[in-house]
Amino acid sequence: MDWELAASTAARLVRPGPVIPRAEADVAVHRLRELAPEAEVHVRELTGLGHGLPLLPGEVVDRPAWARAAVQGLSALTDSAMPRTSGPLGGVVASTAGVQAGIVLSFLSSRVLGQYDPFGADGGGRLLLVAPNIVGAQRALDVPAEDFSLWVCLHECTHRLQFTGVPWLREYFATQVADLLVAMDSSSGSITKLPDMVREFRKRIRETEGPMGLIELFQSADQKAAIDRLVALSTLLEGHADHVMDAVGPSVVPSVQTIRDRFTERRKGGGVLDRALRTLLGVEAKVRQYAEGAAFTGHVVDAVGMERFNVVWTSPETLPTRAEITDPAEWLRRVAP
């Protein structure tokens, strides 16, 4: 993968954000920086994670800066396990992959509100808040700016505490990604399945199915096992963050219910082309992860409380399986009876 080409491609293709007066933009950026540590205090009180860790501000970025940061994080996460292509075609393959990655990142750069990247900043982690997207979404939803900005920060600070408050999680996540890349590199013969894959992809677009988008059409048995572990983990992480950002409650975010209702509707996407791209890139799968993971978290917390829910962070063995995500009672019987 030519990551420099990916970054430059994304930078060329990124669409500009909403146009607002400079003074208003400065206020929004300044407030986002302040809200991140404030949000993390609320998340720590609710979840019990991260007590004693330093409170840090977020990095407020524009769309091109988010794309550059994403390239840096992806490079750090995958380069050690990414299959290498040698010979005369090696450079062509790397360049093609770089252009493709840049196109995907440019598409995502107008949609991502925030991100905690545990592999950014030389492994120290980065909490990124994409100011133009937050402002644009807040205006589109017609909700209070302060409430919406804090609500987004609650989600991203939950992710930061997941990785900083659970010491083994970062390395475990990296290992799962490496296992998947190795499994993908060792598979062969996928092209012979192309007619079946095309039919399945069409079906998934019609039904908005496909837990990992197009990638699951290429699965071997090893790949499926690796994907199942990654899907279960990412669904837990996203759903836990979605649960927390709402569970903090109206005493902190007065318009939280209105924001959630309108944001859920917005997540459904636009027309046929938009839905096709979202399915191809796994965005539709990501939306379902939020819902399934939040339902899992809510069920467990309602049943046994947040303290017992936190058993999930004990070790990799206490994480829910992909099947348990949709059957939280089974996870409770296995891990936290």
PDB file of N, CA, C and O in Angstrom, residues 181-256:
ATOM      1  N   LEU A 181      -5.676 -10.008   8.087  1.00  0.00           N
ATOM      2  CA  LEU A 181      -4.855  -9.740   6.910  1.00  0.00           C
ATOM      3  C   LEU A 181      -4.078 -10.980   6.481  1.00  0.00           C
ATOM      4  O   LEU A 181      -3.944 -11.264   5.286  1.00  0.00           O
ATOM      5  N   VAL A 182      -3.576 -11.732   7.453  1.00  0.00           N
ATOM      6  CA  VAL A 182      -2.861 -12.972   7.127  1.00  0.00           C
ATOM      7  C   VAL A 182      -3.805 -13.963   6.473  1.00  0.00           C
ATOM      8  O   VAL A 182      -3.467 -14.621   5.479  1.00  0.00           O
ATOM      9  N   ALA A 183      -5.024 -14.087   7.016  1.00  0.00           N
ATOM     10  CA  ALA A 183      -5.996 -15.012   6.450  1.00  0.00           C
ATOM     11  C   ALA A 183      -6.384 -14.600   5.035  1.00  0.00           C
ATOM     12  O   ALA A 183      -6.534 -15.439   4.144  1.00  0.00           O
ATOM     13  N   MET A 184      -6.518 -13.304   4.792  1.00  0.00           N
ATOM     14  CA  MET A 184      -6.857 -12.819   3.458  1.00  0.00           C
ATOM     15  C   MET A 184      -5.719 -13.088   2.480  1.00  0.00           C
ATOM     16  O   MET A 184      -5.944 -13.457   1.328  1.00  0.00           O
ATOM     17  N   ASP A 185      -4.484 -12.914   2.948  1.00  0.00           N
ATOM     18  CA  ASP A 185      -3.331 -13.118   2.077  1.00  0.00           C
ATOM     19  C   ASP A 185      -3.156 -14.585   1.717  1.00  0.00           C
ATOM     20  O   ASP A 185      -2.691 -14.917   0.627  1.00  0.00           O
ATOM     21  N   SER A 186      -3.547 -15.474   2.621  1.00  0.00           N
ATOM     22  CA  SER A 186      -3.330 -16.898   2.385  1.00  0.00           C
ATOM     23  C   SER A 186      -4.442 -17.546   1.573  1.00  0.00           C
ATOM     24  O   SER A 186      -4.325 -18.682   1.139  1.00  0.00           O
ATOM     25  N   SER A 187      -5.553 -16.821   1.371  1.00  0.00           N
ATOM     26  CA  SER A 187      -6.664 -17.402   0.614  1.00  0.00           C
ATOM     27  C   SER A 187      -6.363 -17.324  -0.871  1.00  0.00           C
ATOM     28  O   SER A 187      -5.578 -16.520  -1.342  1.00  0.00           O
ATOM     29  N   SER A 188      -7.027 -18.167  -1.634  1.00  0.00           N
ATOM     30  CA  SER A 188      -6.837 -18.153  -3.082  1.00  0.00           C
ATOM     31  C   SER A 188      -8.125 -18.593  -3.759  1.00  0.00           C
ATOM     32  O   SER A 188      -9.014 -19.172  -3.133  1.00  0.00           O
ATOM     33  N   GLY A 189      -8.195 -18.329  -5.030  1.00  0.00           N
ATOM     34  CA  GLY A 189      -9.328 -18.811  -5.807  1.00  0.00           C
ATOM     35  C   GLY A 189     -10.587 -17.996  -5.642  1.00  0.00           C
ATOM     36  O   GLY A 189     -11.648 -18.420  -6.102  1.00  0.00           O
ATOM     37  N   SER A 190     -10.510 -16.813  -5.054  1.00  0.00           N
ATOM     38  CA  SER A 190     -11.719 -16.029  -4.838  1.00  0.00           C
ATOM     39  C   SER A 190     -12.384 -15.634  -6.150  1.00  0.00           C
ATOM     40  O   SER A 190     -13.603 -15.503  -6.218  1.00  0.00           O
ATOM     41  N   ILE A 191     -11.591 -15.435  -7.217  1.00  0.00           N
ATOM     42  CA  ILE A 191     -12.158 -14.966  -8.470  1.00  0.00           C
ATOM     43  C   ILE A 191     -13.129 -15.976  -9.052  1.00  0.00           C
ATOM     44  O   ILE A 191     -14.065 -15.621  -9.786  1.00  0.00           O
ATOM     45  N   THR A 192     -12.954 -17.275  -8.742  1.00  0.00           N
ATOM     46  CA  THR A 192     -13.863 -18.290  -9.261  1.00  0.00           C
ATOM     47  C   THR A 192     -15.245 -18.153  -8.659  1.00  0.00           C
ATOM     48  O   THR A 192     -16.204 -18.720  -9.183  1.00  0.00           O
ATOM     49  N   LYS A 193     -15.366 -17.436  -7.569  1.00  0.00           N
ATOM     50  CA  LYS A 193     -16.662 -17.249  -6.919  1.00  0.00           C
ATOM     51  C   LYS A 193     -17.362 -15.980  -7.393  1.00  0.00           C
ATOM     52  O   LYS A 193     -18.404 -15.609  -6.863  1.00  0.00           O
ATOM     53  N   LEU A 194     -16.800 -15.301  -8.412  1.00  0.00           N
ATOM     54  CA  LEU A 194     -17.295 -13.978  -8.767  1.00  0.00           C
ATOM     55  C   LEU A 194     -18.782 -13.950  -9.108  1.00  0.00           C
ATOM     56  O   LEU A 194     -19.507 -13.069  -8.625  1.00  0.00           O
ATOM     57  N   PRO A 195     -19.327 -14.868  -9.920  1.00  0.00           N
ATOM     58  CA  PRO A 195     -20.770 -14.793 -10.202  1.00  0.00           C
ATOM     59  C   PRO A 195     -21.624 -14.889  -8.942  1.00  0.00           C
ATOM     60  O   PRO A 195     -22.599 -14.139  -8.792  1.00  0.00           O
ATOM     61  N   ASP A 196     -21.248 -15.801  -8.040  1.00  0.00           N
ATOM     62  CA  ASP A 196     -22.001 -15.917  -6.795  1.00  0.00           C
ATOM     63  C   ASP A 196     -21.882 -14.651  -5.961  1.00  0.00           C
ATOM     64  O   ASP A 196     -22.849 -14.222  -5.324  1.00  0.00           O
ATOM     65  N   MET A 197     -20.690 -14.039  -5.951  1.00  0.00           N
ATOM     66  CA  MET A 197     -20.481 -12.833  -5.154  1.00  0.00           C
ATOM     67  C   MET A 197     -21.311 -11.670  -5.692  1.00  0.00           C
ATOM     68  O   MET A 197     -21.865 -10.875  -4.931  1.00  0.00           O
ATOM     69  N   VAL A 198     -21.410 -11.559  -7.030  1.00  0.00           N
ATOM     70  CA  VAL A 198     -22.205 -10.489  -7.622  1.00  0.00           C
ATOM     71  C   VAL A 198     -23.665 -10.643  -7.243  1.00  0.00           C
ATOM     72  O   VAL A 198     -24.338  -9.680  -6.863  1.00  0.00           O
ATOM     73  N   ARG A 199     -24.168 -11.880  -7.327  1.00  0.00           N
ATOM     74  CA  ARG A 199     -25.566 -12.113  -6.935  1.00  0.00           C
ATOM     75  C   ARG A 199     -25.795 -11.778  -5.465  1.00  0.00           C
ATOM     76  O   ARG A 199     -26.803 -11.165  -5.088  1.00  0.00           O
ATOM     77  N   GLU A 200     -24.864 -12.183  -4.601  1.00  0.00           N
ATOM     78  CA  GLU A 200     -25.015 -11.923  -3.174  1.00  0.00           C
ATOM     79  C   GLU A 200     -24.923 -10.427  -2.878  1.00  0.00           C
ATOM     80  O   GLU A 200     -25.670  -9.904  -2.037  1.00  0.00           O
ATOM     81  N   PHE A 201     -24.034  -9.731  -3.585  1.00  0.00           N
ATOM     82  CA  PHE A 201     -23.905  -8.293  -3.358  1.00  0.00           C
ATOM     83  C   PHE A 201     -25.188  -7.564  -3.733  1.00  0.00           C
ATOM     84  O   PHE A 201     -25.653  -6.674  -3.031  1.00  0.00           O
ATOM     85  N   ARG A 202     -25.784  -7.950  -4.883  1.00  0.00           N
ATOM     86  CA  ARG A 202     -27.060  -7.336  -5.274  1.00  0.00           C
ATOM     87  C   ARG A 202     -28.126  -7.579  -4.212  1.00  0.00           C
ATOM     88  O   ARG A 202     -28.907  -6.689  -3.876  1.00  0.00           O
ATOM     89  N   LYS A 203     -28.165  -8.811  -3.703  1.00  0.00           N
ATOM     90  CA  LYS A 203     -29.148  -9.146  -2.673  1.00  0.00           C
ATOM     91  C   LYS A 203     -28.937  -8.275  -1.439  1.00  0.00           C
ATOM     92  O   LYS A 203     -29.888  -7.766  -0.838  1.00  0.00           O
ATOM     93  N   ARG A 204     -27.699  -8.064  -1.048  1.00  0.00           N
ATOM     94  CA  ARG A 204     -27.413  -7.289   0.163  1.00  0.00           C
ATOM     95  C   ARG A 204     -27.765  -5.818  -0.022  1.00  0.00           C
ATOM     96  O   ARG A 204     -28.177  -5.151   0.921  1.00  0.00           O
ATOM     97  N   ILE A 205     -27.570  -5.299  -1.245  1.00  0.00           N
ATOM     98  CA  ILE A 205     -27.984  -3.922  -1.496  1.00  0.00           C
ATOM     99  C   ILE A 205     -29.498  -3.793  -1.356  1.00  0.00           C
ATOM    100  O   ILE A 205     -30.007  -2.859  -0.741  1.00  0.00           O
ATOM    101  N   ARG A 206     -30.237  -4.767  -1.928  1.00  0.00           N
ATOM    102  CA  ARG A 206     -31.703  -4.713  -1.842  1.00  0.00           C
ATOM    103  C   ARG A 206     -32.176  -4.781  -0.407  1.00  0.00           C
ATOM    104  O   ARG A 206     -33.120  -4.106  -0.006  1.00  0.00           O
ATOM    105  N   GLU A 207     -31.527  -5.628   0.389  1.00  0.00           N
ATOM    106  CA  GLU A 207     -32.002  -5.886   1.741  1.00  0.00           C
ATOM    107  C   GLU A 207     -31.219  -5.121   2.793  1.00  0.00           C
ATOM    108  O   GLU A 207     -31.453  -5.284   3.986  1.00  0.00           O
ATOM    109  N   THR A 208     -30.268  -4.251   2.355  1.00  0.00           N
ATOM    110  CA  THR A 208     -29.362  -3.537   3.261  1.00  0.00           C
ATOM    111  C   THR A 208     -28.777  -4.495   4.281  1.00  0.00           C
ATOM    112  O   THR A 208     -28.782  -4.262   5.474  1.00  0.00           O
ATOM    113  N   GLU A 209     -28.299  -5.631   3.775  1.00  0.00           N
ATOM    114  CA  GLU A 209     -27.671  -6.645   4.611  1.00  0.00           C
ATOM    115  C   GLU A 209     -26.168  -6.549   4.445  1.00  0.00           C
ATOM    116  O   GLU A 209     -25.663  -5.703   3.740  1.00  0.00           O
ATOM    117  N   GLY A 210     -25.427  -7.492   5.038  1.00  0.00           N
ATOM    118  CA  GLY A 210     -23.993  -7.587   4.806  1.00  0.00           C
ATOM    119  C   GLY A 210     -23.183  -7.051   5.943  1.00  0.00           C
ATOM    120  O   GLY A 210     -22.757  -5.910   5.908  1.00  0.00           O
ATOM    121  N   PRO A 211     -22.948  -7.875   7.001  1.00  0.00           N
ATOM    122  CA  PRO A 211     -22.341  -7.379   8.229  1.00  0.00           C
ATOM    123  C   PRO A 211     -21.012  -6.677   8.051  1.00  0.00           C
ATOM    124  O   PRO A 211     -20.664  -5.827   8.829  1.00  0.00           O
ATOM    125  N   MET A 212     -20.241  -7.005   7.032  1.00  0.00           N
ATOM    126  CA  MET A 212     -18.983  -6.294   6.824  1.00  0.00           C
ATOM    127  C   MET A 212     -18.879  -5.775   5.401  1.00  0.00           C
ATOM    128  O   MET A 212     -17.814  -5.560   4.868  1.00  0.00           O
ATOM    129  N   GLY A 213     -20.024  -5.592   4.733  1.00  0.00           N
ATOM    130  CA  GLY A 213     -19.979  -5.110   3.371  1.00  0.00           C
ATOM    131  C   GLY A 213     -19.417  -6.174   2.433  1.00  0.00           C
ATOM    132  O   GLY A 213     -19.600  -7.368   2.614  1.00  0.00           O
ATOM    133  N   LEU A 214     -18.688  -5.732   1.414  1.00  0.00           N
ATOM    134  CA  LEU A 214     -18.213  -6.635   0.378  1.00  0.00           C
ATOM    135  C   LEU A 214     -17.209  -7.653   0.887  1.00  0.00           C
ATOM    136  O   LEU A 214     -17.103  -8.748   0.334  1.00  0.00           O
ATOM    137  N   ILE A 215     -16.500  -7.327   1.968  1.00  0.00           N
ATOM    138  CA  ILE A 215     -15.401  -8.191   2.404  1.00  0.00           C
ATOM    139  C   ILE A 215     -15.875  -9.605   2.735  1.00  0.00           C
ATOM    140  O   ILE A 215     -15.171 -10.583   2.509  1.00  0.00           O
ATOM    141  N   GLU A 216     -17.107  -9.740   3.255  1.00  0.00           N
ATOM    142  CA  GLU A 216     -17.567 -11.069   3.652  1.00  0.00           C
ATOM    143  C   GLU A 216     -17.906 -11.960   2.465  1.00  0.00           C
ATOM    144  O   GLU A 216     -18.125 -13.152   2.631  1.00  0.00           O
ATOM    145  N   LEU A 217     -17.942 -11.403   1.260  1.00  0.00           N
ATOM    146  CA  LEU A 217     -18.176 -12.220   0.080  1.00  0.00           C
ATOM    147  C   LEU A 217     -16.944 -13.038  -0.292  1.00  0.00           C
ATOM    148  O   LEU A 217     -17.020 -13.939  -1.105  1.00  0.00           O
ATOM    149  N   PHE A 218     -15.792 -12.733   0.282  1.00  0.00           N
ATOM    150  CA  PHE A 218     -14.539 -13.382  -0.066  1.00  0.00           C
ATOM    151  C   PHE A 218     -14.046 -14.324   1.039  1.00  0.00           C
ATOM    152  O   PHE A 218     -12.883 -14.678   1.060  1.00  0.00           O
ATOM    153  N   GLN A 219     -14.909 -14.716   1.949  1.00  0.00           N
ATOM    154  CA  GLN A 219     -14.451 -15.408   3.145  1.00  0.00           C
ATOM    155  C   GLN A 219     -14.005 -16.844   2.897  1.00  0.00           C
ATOM    156  O   GLN A 219     -14.666 -17.597   2.203  1.00  0.00           O
ATOM    157  N   SER A 220     -12.901 -17.193   3.505  1.00  0.00           N
ATOM    158  CA  SER A 220     -12.565 -18.590   3.770  1.00  0.00           C
ATOM    159  C   SER A 220     -12.960 -18.874   5.212  1.00  0.00           C
ATOM    160  O   SER A 220     -13.424 -17.980   5.937  1.00  0.00           O
ATOM    161  N   ALA A 221     -12.745 -20.110   5.667  1.00  0.00           N
ATOM    162  CA  ALA A 221     -13.086 -20.443   7.058  1.00  0.00           C
ATOM    163  C   ALA A 221     -12.249 -19.621   8.039  1.00  0.00           C
ATOM    164  O   ALA A 221     -12.763 -19.110   9.039  1.00  0.00           O
ATOM    165  N   ASP A 222     -10.949 -19.479   7.759  1.00  0.00           N
ATOM    166  CA  ASP A 222     -10.090 -18.689   8.636  1.00  0.00           C
ATOM    167  C   ASP A 222     -10.495 -17.224   8.639  1.00  0.00           C
ATOM    168  O   ASP A 222     -10.489 -16.555   9.671  1.00  0.00           O
ATOM    169  N   GLN A 223     -10.834 -16.721   7.458  1.00  0.00           N
ATOM    170  CA  GLN A 223     -11.278 -15.335   7.373  1.00  0.00           C
ATOM    171  C   GLN A 223     -12.560 -15.123   8.170  1.00  0.00           C
ATOM    172  O   GLN A 223     -12.714 -14.107   8.856  1.00  0.00           O
ATOM    173  N   LYS A 224     -13.482 -16.069   8.061  1.00  0.00           N
ATOM    174  CA  LYS A 224     -14.745 -15.910   8.776  1.00  0.00           C
ATOM    175  C   LYS A 224     -14.513 -15.844  10.279  1.00  0.00           C
ATOM    176  O   LYS A 224     -15.121 -15.033  10.981  1.00  0.00           O
ATOM    177  N   ALA A 225     -13.619 -16.697  10.786  1.00  0.00           N
ATOM    178  CA  ALA A 225     -13.329 -16.677  12.216  1.00  0.00           C
ATOM    179  C   ALA A 225     -12.721 -15.341  12.626  1.00  0.00           C
ATOM    180  O   ALA A 225     -13.087 -14.759  13.654  1.00  0.00           O
ATOM    181  N   ALA A 226     -11.785 -14.827  11.806  1.00  0.00           N
ATOM    182  CA  ALA A 226     -11.153 -13.548  12.116  1.00  0.00           C
ATOM    183  C   ALA A 226     -12.160 -12.408  12.024  1.00  0.00           C
ATOM    184  O   ALA A 226     -12.194 -11.510  12.878  1.00  0.00           O
ATOM    185  N   ILE A 227     -12.993 -12.429  10.990  1.00  0.00           N
ATOM    186  CA  ILE A 227     -14.005 -11.386  10.832  1.00  0.00           C
ATOM    187  C   ILE A 227     -15.004 -11.431  11.977  1.00  0.00           C
ATOM    188  O   ILE A 227     -15.413 -10.385  12.510  1.00  0.00           O
ATOM    189  N   ASP A 228     -15.415 -12.636  12.381  1.00  0.00           N
ATOM    190  CA  ASP A 228     -16.377 -12.753  13.480  1.00  0.00           C
ATOM    191  C   ASP A 228     -15.840 -12.110  14.756  1.00  0.00           C
ATOM    192  O   ASP A 228     -16.572 -11.427  15.479  1.00  0.00           O
ATOM    193  N   ARG A 229     -14.552 -12.324  15.043  1.00  0.00           N
ATOM    194  CA  ARG A 229     -13.975 -11.726  16.249  1.00  0.00           C
ATOM    195  C   ARG A 229     -13.937 -10.202  16.136  1.00  0.00           C
ATOM    196  O   ARG A 229     -14.242  -9.488  17.093  1.00  0.00           O
ATOM    197  N   LEU A 230     -13.547  -9.706  14.941  1.00  0.00           N
ATOM    198  CA  LEU A 230     -13.489  -8.250  14.753  1.00  0.00           C
ATOM    199  C   LEU A 230     -14.880  -7.619  14.776  1.00  0.00           C
ATOM    200  O   LEU A 230     -15.071  -6.550  15.349  1.00  0.00           O
ATOM    201  N   VAL A 231     -15.846  -8.265  14.147  1.00  0.00           N
ATOM    202  CA  VAL A 231     -17.207  -7.729  14.140  1.00  0.00           C
ATOM    203  C   VAL A 231     -17.757  -7.686  15.561  1.00  0.00           C
ATOM    204  O   VAL A 231     -18.373  -6.699  15.984  1.00  0.00           O
ATOM    205  N   ALA A 232     -17.538  -8.763  16.327  1.00  0.00           N
ATOM    206  CA  ALA A 232     -18.033  -8.786  17.710  1.00  0.00           C
ATOM    207  C   ALA A 232     -17.400  -7.670  18.530  1.00  0.00           C
ATOM    208  O   ALA A 232     -18.092  -6.963  19.283  1.00  0.00           O
ATOM    209  N   LEU A 233     -16.082  -7.489  18.391  1.00  0.00           N
ATOM    210  CA  LEU A 233     -15.400  -6.462  19.167  1.00  0.00           C
ATOM    211  C   LEU A 233     -15.847  -5.065  18.755  1.00  0.00           C
ATOM    212  O   LEU A 233     -16.181  -4.229  19.609  1.00  0.00           O
ATOM    213  N   SER A 234     -15.868  -4.782  17.453  1.00  0.00           N
ATOM    214  CA  SER A 234     -16.234  -3.435  17.014  1.00  0.00           C
ATOM    215  C   SER A 234     -17.695  -3.130  17.318  1.00  0.00           C
ATOM    216  O   SER A 234     -18.045  -1.990  17.645  1.00  0.00           O
ATOM    217  N   THR A 235     -18.557  -4.147  17.254  1.00  0.00           N
ATOM    218  CA  THR A 235     -19.967  -3.935  17.619  1.00  0.00           C
ATOM    219  C   THR A 235     -20.097  -3.599  19.092  1.00  0.00           C
ATOM    220  O   THR A 235     -20.869  -2.713  19.478  1.00  0.00           O
ATOM    221  N   LEU A 236     -19.348  -4.291  19.932  1.00  0.00           N
ATOM    222  CA  LEU A 236     -19.348  -3.969  21.360  1.00  0.00           C
ATOM    223  C   LEU A 236     -18.855  -2.541  21.595  1.00  0.00           C
ATOM    224  O   LEU A 236     -19.482  -1.768  22.331  1.00  0.00           O
ATOM    225  N   LEU A 237     -17.720  -2.170  20.977  1.00  0.00           N
ATOM    226  CA  LEU A 237     -17.145  -0.855  21.213  1.00  0.00           C
ATOM    227  C   LEU A 237     -18.088   0.258  20.750  1.00  0.00           C
ATOM    228  O   LEU A 237     -18.301   1.248  21.461  1.00  0.00           O
ATOM    229  N   GLU A 238     -18.650   0.112  19.559  1.00  0.00           N
ATOM    230  CA  GLU A 238     -19.543   1.153  19.047  1.00  0.00           C
ATOM    231  C   GLU A 238     -20.851   1.199  19.829  1.00  0.00           C
ATOM    232  O   GLU A 238     -21.361   2.277  20.146  1.00  0.00           O
ATOM    233  N   GLY A 239     -21.393   0.032  20.151  1.00  0.00           N
ATOM    234  CA  GLY A 239     -22.652   0.013  20.880  1.00  0.00           C
ATOM    235  C   GLY A 239     -22.521   0.524  22.300  1.00  0.00           C
ATOM    236  O   GLY A 239     -23.415   1.213  22.812  1.00  0.00           O
ATOM    237  N   HIS A 240     -21.415   0.196  22.942  1.00  0.00           N
ATOM    238  CA  HIS A 240     -21.153   0.702  24.287  1.00  0.00           C
ATOM    239  C   HIS A 240     -21.066   2.229  24.265  1.00  0.00           C
ATOM    240  O   HIS A 240     -21.647   2.916  25.120  1.00  0.00           O
ATOM    241  N   ALA A 241     -20.378   2.784  23.258  1.00  0.00           N
ATOM    242  CA  ALA A 241     -20.265   4.235  23.151  1.00  0.00           C
ATOM    243  C   ALA A 241     -21.620   4.874  22.855  1.00  0.00           C
ATOM    244  O   ALA A 241     -21.948   5.938  23.399  1.00  0.00           O
ATOM    245  N   ASP A 242     -22.420   4.237  22.001  1.00  0.00           N
ATOM    246  CA  ASP A 242     -23.747   4.773  21.714  1.00  0.00           C
ATOM    247  C   ASP A 242     -24.638   4.740  22.956  1.00  0.00           C
ATOM    248  O   ASP A 242     -25.410   5.666  23.213  1.00  0.00           O
ATOM    249  N   HIS A 243     -24.540   3.669  23.733  1.00  0.00           N
ATOM    250  CA  HIS A 243     -25.312   3.575  24.977  1.00  0.00           C
ATOM    251  C   HIS A 243     -24.906   4.685  25.946  1.00  0.00           C
ATOM    252  O   HIS A 243     -25.765   5.359  26.533  1.00  0.00           O
ATOM    253  N   VAL A 244     -23.615   4.886  26.091  1.00  0.00           N
ATOM    254  CA  VAL A 244     -23.120   5.861  27.062  1.00  0.00           C
ATOM    255  C   VAL A 244     -23.543   7.269  26.689  1.00  0.00           C
ATOM    256  O   VAL A 244     -23.984   8.053  27.541  1.00  0.00           O
ATOM    257  N   MET A 245     -23.436   7.640  25.416  1.00  0.00           N
ATOM    258  CA  MET A 245     -23.739   9.013  25.013  1.00  0.00           C
ATOM    259  C   MET A 245     -25.194   9.373  25.278  1.00  0.00           C
ATOM    260  O   MET A 245     -25.517  10.550  25.466  1.00  0.00           O
ATOM    261  N   ASP A 246     -26.077   8.374  25.282  1.00  0.00           N
ATOM    262  CA  ASP A 246     -27.475   8.626  25.637  1.00  0.00           C
ATOM    263  C   ASP A 246     -27.723   8.469  27.129  1.00  0.00           C
ATOM    264  O   ASP A 246     -28.503   9.219  27.723  1.00  0.00           O
ATOM    265  N   ALA A 247     -27.044   7.509  27.749  1.00  0.00           N
ATOM    266  CA  ALA A 247     -27.301   7.208  29.161  1.00  0.00           C
ATOM    267  C   ALA A 247     -26.809   8.309  30.092  1.00  0.00           C
ATOM    268  O   ALA A 247     -27.298   8.419  31.224  1.00  0.00           O
ATOM    269  N   VAL A 248     -25.852   9.118  29.655  1.00  0.00           N
ATOM    270  CA  VAL A 248     -25.427  10.263  30.463  1.00  0.00           C
ATOM    271  C   VAL A 248     -26.629  11.136  30.804  1.00  0.00           C
ATOM    272  O   VAL A 248     -26.729  11.687  31.901  1.00  0.00           O
ATOM    273  N   GLY A 249     -27.556  11.261  29.839  1.00  0.00           N
ATOM    274  CA  GLY A 249     -28.871  11.784  30.153  1.00  0.00           C
ATOM    275  C   GLY A 249     -29.099  13.261  29.950  1.00  0.00           C
ATOM    276  O   GLY A 249     -28.164  14.032  29.697  1.00  0.00           O
ATOM    277  N   PRO A 250     -30.377  13.660  30.056  1.00  0.00           N
ATOM    278  CA  PRO A 250     -30.757  15.054  29.782  1.00  0.00           C
ATOM    279  C   PRO A 250     -30.236  16.057  30.796  1.00  0.00           C
ATOM    280  O   PRO A 250     -30.233  17.253  30.521  1.00  0.00           O
ATOM    281  N   SER A 251     -29.786  15.609  31.954  1.00  0.00           N
ATOM    282  CA  SER A 251     -29.190  16.563  32.891  1.00  0.00           C
ATOM    283  C   SER A 251     -27.877  17.114  32.350  1.00  0.00           C
ATOM    284  O   SER A 251     -27.444  18.213  32.725  1.00  0.00           O
ATOM    285  N   VAL A 252     -27.234  16.375  31.455  1.00  0.00           N
ATOM    286  CA  VAL A 252     -25.984  16.812  30.831  1.00  0.00           C
ATOM    287  C   VAL A 252     -26.233  17.331  29.415  1.00  0.00           C
ATOM    288  O   VAL A 252     -25.696  18.362  29.012  1.00  0.00           O
ATOM    289  N   VAL A 253     -27.040  16.606  28.643  1.00  0.00           N
ATOM    290  CA  VAL A 253     -27.412  16.999  27.276  1.00  0.00           C
ATOM    291  C   VAL A 253     -28.934  17.143  27.245  1.00  0.00           C
ATOM    292  O   VAL A 253     -29.649  16.167  27.005  1.00  0.00           O
ATOM    293  N   PRO A 254     -29.462  18.330  27.492  1.00  0.00           N
ATOM    294  CA  PRO A 254     -30.916  18.489  27.639  1.00  0.00           C
ATOM    295  C   PRO A 254     -31.737  17.977  26.450  1.00  0.00           C
ATOM    296  O   PRO A 254     -32.826  17.436  26.636  1.00  0.00           O
ATOM    297  N   SER A 255     -31.228  18.136  25.241  1.00  0.00           N
ATOM    298  CA  SER A 255     -31.995  17.727  24.059  1.00  0.00           C
ATOM    299  C   SER A 255     -31.582  16.355  23.546  1.00  0.00           C
ATOM    300  O   SER A 255     -31.758  16.059  22.360  1.00  0.00           O
ATOM    301  N   VAL A 256     -31.064  15.495  24.407  1.00  0.00           N
ATOM    302  CA  VAL A 256     -30.495  14.221  23.963  1.00  0.00           C
ATOM    303  C   VAL A 256     -31.507  13.359  23.212  1.00  0.00           C
ATOM    304  O   VAL A 256     -31.158  12.724  22.211  1.00  0.00           O
TER     305      VAL A 256
END
